[in-house]
Amino acid sequence: VMMGYQGWFATEGDGADLGWMHWSRTGGTPSGTDAAFDLFPVLDEYPASCLTDTGMVDGEGNPVGLFSAQCAGVVDIHFAWMQAYGLDGVFLQRFVNELAPGSRTLQARDVVLRNVLSAAEATGRVFSIMYDISGSEEEWMLQRIQDDWWRLERELNITSSPSYLTEGGKPVVAVWGLGFTDRPGNFSTAYNTINWFQINGAFVLGGVPFEWRTGTGDSKSGFDEIYAKFDALSPWSVGRYNSPAGYESTRTAVQVPDVQLTKSRGQMYAPVVWPGFSWANLQQDPVLFNDIPRLGGEFYDTQLQGGYTLKPDMLYVAMFDEVNESTAIFKCANDTASTPTSGQWLTLDNTPEDFYLQLTGQITQKFHSRASNPPTGD
């Protein structure tokens, strides 16, 4: 059971010179009217040195500081939670449009990567790189991926780490976005991207459209050969249903045939599970607040159990730390007293702040019991 890890939060003065990236819509100090996130994280376990004051106060009068993933102590806490709840590890998101040589965003992404590598090794967790092509341009996307991967392998030596995820002795790398109608990557670029990784010894997982098998809806048509080229497929299901019953019908109509096809041609399959959705602050639209409710964990647990019965090779949890769209499973506020007094914030329905870590740990244990071999980096 692997989770997506954004690691994209920055704060003023953290050394990245990116302002309040992903905390604020404008990059300025986040407030009740300028926040880029709905779901409010629990903050009391982070090192004080990793928190930057926002000027907001919570319901008990305490100052509210937010964290930066540039600070190793933040990533250390996240991986300590993974270890405590028995979670396997993460796909670290690496947005290709942020990887321009010499850019501040590339430098920031490298800092987070080093933090993840260190924390994974210290806690016995695994990690893998996931390239997200959102916002990329056709003419430079593949070259930038190639240049970055060679640098990570040759300069940072990430695949030499005992914590780097492997499959069949090959380093696992994921590419998210190929085949989506609203993402770059024509047939040739998509094929060449997958093929380049494979001929250079990688096992390639594709984060693909939910309707990849039929080539309709969110999927480009004529991409069957692309989807068949991947070593593993993980169709993006976030927002594709909005209730436990909706999931159950979608599982039967879409995921069961997905599993049958991938298994018939020797591909691995990793369905995406997610706890709920809300992005009112990011979109500046109050109608979108708690758009897909968590239902006290019922929505998430229904997917976890349904995903398990599909007997897939992996579950992909979206996401560990994504508070902007409120899909995070890490510790979050469970009452309004822990959130700022200004603005509108999502909490965990009065369930324990670690409830979604608990649920994820429980399903991970079931996967391990069935496989009798937890994933390793070796």
Coordinates of C-alpha atoms in Angstrom, one line a residue:
V1 CA 0.0 0.0 0.0
M2 CA 1.7 3.2 -1.2
M3 CA 0.6 6.8 -0.8
G4 CA 1.2 9.9 -2.9
Y5 CA 3.3 12.5 -1.2
Q6 CA 3.2 16.1 -2.4
G7 CA 5.9 17.6 -0.2
W8 CA 5.1 20.9 -1.9
F9 CA 4.4 23.2 1.1
A10 CA 6.7 26.2 1.5
T11 CA 6.7 29.1 3.9
E12 CA 8.2 32.5 4.0
G13 CA 11.8 32.4 5.2
D14 CA 12.3 28.6 4.8
G15 CA 15.2 29.1 2.4
A16 CA 13.3 28.1 -0.8
D17 CA 12.3 31.7 -1.7
L18 CA 8.9 30.5 -2.9
G19 CA 6.8 32.4 -0.4
W20 CA 3.8 30.4 1.0
M21 CA 3.6 28.0 -1.9
H22 CA 0.4 25.9 -1.8
W23 CA -0.7 27.4 1.5
S24 CA -1.8 30.7 -0.1
R25 CA -3.4 31.3 -3.4
T26 CA -1.3 34.5 -4.0
G27 CA 1.9 33.4 -2.3
G28 CA 1.4 35.9 0.5
T29 CA 0.8 35.0 4.1
P30 CA -2.2 32.7 4.3
S31 CA -5.4 34.0 5.9
G32 CA -9.0 33.1 6.2
T33 CA -9.6 34.8 2.9
D34 CA -6.4 33.8 1.0
A35 CA -5.9 30.2 1.9
A36 CA -5.3 27.6 -0.8
F37 CA -6.5 24.6 1.4
D38 CA -9.6 23.5 3.2
L39 CA -8.5 20.6 5.4
F40 CA -6.6 21.8 8.4
P41 CA -3.6 19.8 9.6
V42 CA -2.7 19.0 13.2
L43 CA 0.4 21.1 14.0
D44 CA 1.5 20.4 17.6
E45 CA 3.9 17.5 16.7
Y46 CA 6.1 19.5 14.3
P47 CA 9.3 21.1 15.5
A48 CA 8.7 24.8 16.4
S49 CA 11.6 25.7 14.1
C50 CA 9.7 24.2 11.2
L51 CA 6.6 26.4 11.7
T52 CA 6.1 29.9 10.4
D53 CA 3.6 32.2 12.1
T54 CA 0.6 33.2 9.9
G55 CA -0.9 35.9 12.2
M56 CA -4.0 33.7 12.6
V57 CA -5.1 32.2 15.9
D58 CA -7.1 29.1 16.7
G59 CA -10.2 28.7 18.7
E60 CA -8.2 28.5 21.9
G61 CA -6.3 31.7 21.2
N62 CA -3.0 30.0 20.2
P63 CA -1.0 31.4 17.3
V64 CA -1.2 29.3 14.1
G65 CA 2.0 28.5 12.3
L66 CA 2.2 26.3 9.2
F67 CA 5.0 24.0 8.2
S68 CA 7.4 23.8 5.2
A69 CA 8.5 20.5 3.7
Q70 CA 11.9 22.2 3.2
C71 CA 12.4 21.5 6.9
A72 CA 13.7 18.0 7.4
G73 CA 11.9 17.8 10.8
V74 CA 8.5 18.0 9.0
V75 CA 9.3 15.1 6.7
D76 CA 10.8 13.2 9.6
I77 CA 7.5 13.5 11.5
H78 CA 5.5 12.3 8.5
F79 CA 7.7 9.2 8.1
A80 CA 7.6 8.6 11.8
W81 CA 3.8 8.4 11.5
M82 CA 4.1 6.0 8.6
Q83 CA 6.4 3.8 10.7
A84 CA 4.1 4.0 13.8
Y85 CA 1.0 3.0 11.8
G86 CA 2.8 0.4 9.7
L87 CA 2.5 2.2 6.4
D88 CA 4.7 1.1 3.5
G89 CA 5.9 4.3 1.9
V90 CA 5.2 7.0 -0.7
F91 CA 5.4 8.0 -4.3
L92 CA 7.1 11.4 -4.1
Q93 CA 5.5 13.8 -6.6
R94 CA 8.0 15.5 -8.9
F95 CA 6.2 18.0 -11.2
V96 CA 8.1 18.2 -14.5
N97 CA 7.2 21.8 -15.1
E98 CA 9.1 22.6 -11.9
L99 CA 12.4 20.9 -12.9
A100 CA 14.0 23.6 -15.1
P101 CA 17.7 23.6 -14.6
G102 CA 18.8 26.2 -12.0
S103 CA 15.3 27.1 -11.0
R104 CA 14.2 27.7 -7.4
T105 CA 11.5 25.1 -7.8
L106 CA 14.0 22.5 -8.8
Q107 CA 16.2 23.3 -5.8
A108 CA 13.2 23.1 -3.5
R109 CA 12.1 19.7 -5.0
D110 CA 15.7 18.4 -4.5
V111 CA 15.6 19.5 -0.8
V112 CA 12.4 17.6 -0.2
L113 CA 13.7 14.6 -2.0
R114 CA 16.8 14.5 0.2
N115 CA 14.5 14.9 3.2
V116 CA 12.4 11.9 2.0
L117 CA 15.4 9.7 1.3
S118 CA 16.8 10.4 4.8
A119 CA 13.5 9.9 6.6
A120 CA 12.7 6.7 4.6
E121 CA 16.0 5.1 5.4
A122 CA 15.8 6.1 9.1
T123 CA 12.3 4.6 9.5
G124 CA 12.5 1.6 7.2
R125 CA 9.9 2.9 4.7
V126 CA 10.2 2.9 0.9
F127 CA 9.8 5.6 -1.6
S128 CA 9.7 6.1 -5.4
I129 CA 9.7 9.0 -7.8
M130 CA 6.4 9.9 -9.6
Y131 CA 6.8 12.4 -12.4
D132 CA 3.7 14.5 -12.9
I133 CA 3.4 16.0 -16.4
S134 CA 0.7 18.5 -15.5
G135 CA 1.6 21.9 -16.9
S136 CA 4.4 20.6 -19.1
E137 CA 5.0 21.5 -22.7
E138 CA 5.3 18.8 -25.4
E139 CA 8.6 20.1 -26.8
W140 CA 10.6 19.8 -23.6
M141 CA 8.7 17.3 -21.4
L142 CA 10.6 14.1 -22.2
Q143 CA 14.0 15.7 -22.3
R144 CA 13.5 17.3 -18.9
I145 CA 12.4 14.0 -17.5
Q146 CA 15.4 12.2 -18.9
D147 CA 17.9 14.9 -17.7
D148 CA 16.3 14.8 -14.2
W149 CA 16.3 11.1 -13.9
W150 CA 19.9 10.7 -14.9
R151 CA 20.9 13.4 -12.4
L152 CA 18.9 11.7 -9.6
E153 CA 20.5 8.4 -10.4
R154 CA 24.1 9.5 -11.0
E155 CA 24.5 12.5 -8.7
L156 CA 22.1 11.8 -5.9
N157 CA 22.3 8.0 -6.2
I158 CA 18.7 7.6 -5.1
T159 CA 18.2 4.2 -6.6
S160 CA 21.2 2.9 -4.6
S161 CA 19.3 3.6 -1.4
P162 CA 18.0 0.5 0.4
S163 CA 14.7 2.4 0.7
Y164 CA 14.1 3.0 -3.0
L165 CA 11.2 0.9 -4.2
T166 CA 12.0 -1.9 -6.6
E167 CA 10.0 -4.6 -8.4
G168 CA 11.8 -7.6 -9.8
G169 CA 15.2 -6.0 -9.0
K170 CA 14.3 -2.9 -11.1
P171 CA 13.8 0.6 -9.6
V172 CA 10.2 1.7 -9.8
V173 CA 9.4 5.0 -11.4
A174 CA 5.9 6.4 -12.0
V175 CA 4.7 8.8 -14.7
W176 CA 1.4 10.5 -14.0
G177 CA -0.7 12.1 -16.7
L178 CA 0.0 10.3 -20.0
G179 CA -3.2 9.7 -21.9
F180 CA -5.4 12.3 -20.1
T181 CA -7.3 14.5 -22.5
D182 CA -6.3 17.6 -20.6
R183 CA -2.6 16.8 -20.2
P184 CA 0.4 17.0 -22.7
G185 CA 1.9 13.9 -24.3
N186 CA 1.0 12.8 -27.8
F187 CA 1.3 9.1 -28.7
S188 CA 4.9 9.4 -29.8
T189 CA 6.0 11.3 -26.7
A190 CA 4.1 9.0 -24.4
Y191 CA 5.6 5.8 -26.0
N192 CA 9.1 7.2 -26.0
T193 CA 8.8 8.2 -22.3
I194 CA 7.8 4.8 -21.2
N195 CA 10.3 3.0 -23.5
W196 CA 13.2 5.2 -22.4
F197 CA 12.7 4.3 -18.8
Q198 CA 12.3 0.6 -19.6
I199 CA 15.4 0.3 -21.8
N200 CA 17.3 2.0 -19.0
G201 CA 16.2 -0.7 -16.5
A202 CA 13.2 0.8 -14.7
F203 CA 9.8 -0.7 -13.9
V204 CA 7.3 1.9 -15.0
L205 CA 3.9 2.6 -13.4
G206 CA 1.4 4.8 -15.2
G207 CA -0.9 7.1 -13.4
V208 CA -3.5 6.9 -16.2
P209 CA -7.1 8.1 -16.9
F210 CA -9.9 6.3 -15.1
E211 CA -11.4 5.4 -18.5
W212 CA -8.1 4.2 -20.0
R213 CA -9.5 0.8 -21.0
T214 CA -12.3 2.2 -23.2
G215 CA -10.4 5.2 -24.4
T216 CA -13.4 7.5 -23.6
G217 CA -14.2 10.2 -21.2
D218 CA -11.0 11.5 -19.5
S219 CA -8.8 9.3 -21.8
K220 CA -7.4 10.2 -25.2
S221 CA -8.5 7.8 -27.9
G222 CA -6.0 5.5 -29.7
F223 CA -3.8 5.1 -26.6
D224 CA -4.3 1.4 -26.1
E225 CA -0.7 0.6 -27.1
I226 CA 0.5 3.2 -24.6
Y227 CA -1.5 1.7 -21.7
A228 CA -0.3 -1.8 -22.6
K229 CA 3.3 -0.6 -22.7
F230 CA 3.3 0.3 -18.9
D231 CA 4.5 -2.4 -16.5
A232 CA 1.7 -1.3 -14.0
L233 CA -1.4 0.9 -14.3
S234 CA -3.0 3.1 -11.6
P235 CA -6.2 4.7 -12.9
W236 CA -7.0 8.0 -11.3
S237 CA -10.3 7.7 -9.5
V238 CA -10.5 10.9 -7.5
G239 CA -13.8 12.6 -8.2
R240 CA -15.1 9.7 -10.3
Y241 CA -17.8 8.7 -7.6
N242 CA -19.0 10.5 -4.5
S243 CA -20.6 8.0 -2.2
P244 CA -20.0 4.4 -0.9
A245 CA -22.8 3.2 -3.2
G246 CA -21.3 5.1 -6.1
Y247 CA -18.0 3.5 -5.5
E248 CA -19.5 0.0 -5.3
S249 CA -21.2 0.3 -8.7
T250 CA -18.0 1.8 -10.2
R251 CA -15.9 -1.0 -8.8
T252 CA -18.2 -3.5 -10.5
A253 CA -18.5 -1.7 -13.8
V254 CA -15.0 -0.4 -14.2
Q255 CA -12.4 -1.8 -11.8
V256 CA -13.3 -5.5 -12.1
P257 CA -12.9 -5.5 -15.9
D258 CA -9.7 -3.4 -15.4
V259 CA -8.2 -6.1 -13.2
Q260 CA -9.2 -8.8 -15.7
L261 CA -7.5 -7.1 -18.6
T262 CA -4.3 -6.1 -16.8
K263 CA -3.9 -9.6 -15.3
S264 CA -4.5 -11.2 -18.7
R265 CA -1.5 -9.4 -20.2
G266 CA 0.8 -9.6 -17.2
Q267 CA 0.5 -6.0 -16.0
M268 CA 0.3 -5.0 -12.3
Y269 CA -2.8 -3.0 -11.2
A270 CA -3.0 -0.4 -8.5
P271 CA -6.4 1.1 -7.9
V272 CA -6.5 4.6 -6.3
V273 CA -8.4 5.1 -3.0
W274 CA -9.1 8.5 -1.4
P275 CA -10.9 9.7 1.7
G276 CA -13.0 12.6 0.5
F277 CA -12.8 15.9 -1.4
S278 CA -13.1 19.6 -0.7
W279 CA -11.4 22.6 -2.4
A280 CA -13.6 25.6 -1.7
N281 CA -10.7 27.9 -0.6
L282 CA -8.5 27.0 -3.5
Q283 CA -11.3 27.6 -6.0
Q284 CA -12.8 30.5 -4.1
D285 CA -16.2 28.8 -4.4
P286 CA -18.0 28.0 -1.1
V287 CA -20.3 25.6 -2.9
L288 CA -17.3 23.2 -3.2
F289 CA -16.8 23.0 0.6
N290 CA -16.9 19.3 1.7
D291 CA -17.9 18.5 -1.9
I292 CA -17.5 14.8 -1.3
P293 CA -17.9 14.1 2.4
R294 CA -15.7 11.6 4.3
L295 CA -18.8 10.3 6.2
G296 CA -16.7 9.6 9.3
G297 CA -14.4 7.3 7.4
E298 CA -17.1 5.2 5.7
F299 CA -16.3 6.6 2.2
Y300 CA -12.6 5.7 2.5
D301 CA -13.0 2.4 4.3
T302 CA -15.5 1.2 1.6
Q303 CA -12.9 1.8 -1.0
L304 CA -10.1 0.2 1.1
Q305 CA -12.1 -3.0 1.6
G306 CA -13.4 -3.0 -2.0
G307 CA -9.9 -2.5 -3.3
Y308 CA -8.6 -5.4 -1.2
T309 CA -11.2 -7.8 -2.6
L310 CA -10.0 -6.9 -6.2
K311 CA -6.8 -8.6 -5.2
P312 CA -4.7 -6.0 -6.9
D313 CA -0.9 -5.9 -6.7
M314 CA -1.0 -2.5 -4.9
L315 CA -3.3 0.1 -3.5
Y316 CA -2.4 3.8 -4.2
V317 CA -3.7 6.1 -1.6
A318 CA -4.3 9.7 -2.7
M319 CA -2.8 11.3 -0.8
F320 CA -0.7 11.4 2.4
D321 CA -0.4 15.2 2.7
E322 CA -2.8 16.8 0.2
V323 CA -4.8 19.4 2.2
N324 CA -5.5 21.6 -0.8
E325 CA -8.1 19.2 -2.2
S326 CA -8.6 17.7 1.3
T327 CA -7.6 14.2 0.4
A328 CA -4.9 13.9 3.1
I329 CA -4.8 10.9 5.4
F330 CA -2.2 12.4 7.8
K331 CA -3.2 13.9 11.2
C332 CA -5.7 16.7 10.8
A333 CA -7.9 18.7 13.1
N334 CA -11.0 17.0 14.4
D335 CA -12.8 20.0 15.8
T336 CA -13.1 23.7 15.0
A337 CA -11.3 24.7 18.2
S338 CA -8.0 23.5 16.5
T339 CA -8.6 25.6 13.4
P340 CA -8.2 29.4 12.8
T341 CA -11.0 31.6 14.0
S342 CA -11.1 33.3 10.6
G343 CA -12.1 31.4 7.4
Q344 CA -13.8 28.1 6.8
W345 CA -11.9 24.9 7.5
L346 CA -12.7 21.2 7.1
T347 CA -12.2 18.9 10.0
L348 CA -12.4 15.1 10.5
D349 CA -16.1 14.7 11.5
N350 CA -15.1 14.4 15.2
T351 CA -13.2 11.2 14.4
P352 CA -9.7 10.9 16.0
E353 CA -7.0 13.1 14.3
D354 CA -5.1 9.9 13.3
F355 CA -8.2 8.0 12.2
Y356 CA -7.2 7.8 8.5
L357 CA -3.7 6.7 9.4
Q358 CA -5.3 3.9 11.5
L359 CA -7.5 2.8 8.6
T360 CA -4.6 2.8 6.2
G361 CA -2.5 0.8 8.6
Q362 CA -5.2 -1.8 9.0
I363 CA -5.6 -2.4 5.3
T364 CA -1.8 -2.5 4.9
Q365 CA -1.7 -5.2 7.4
K366 CA -4.3 -7.2 5.4
F367 CA -2.2 -6.8 2.3
H368 CA 0.9 -8.0 4.1
S369 CA -0.9 -11.0 5.6
R370 CA -2.1 -12.0 2.2
A371 CA 1.2 -11.5 0.4
S372 CA 3.4 -12.6 3.4
N373 CA 6.1 -10.3 2.0
P374 CA 6.0 -6.5 2.7
P375 CA 7.7 -4.4 0.0
T376 CA 11.4 -3.7 0.3
G377 CA 13.8 -1.4 -1.5
D378 CA 16.2 -4.4 -2.1

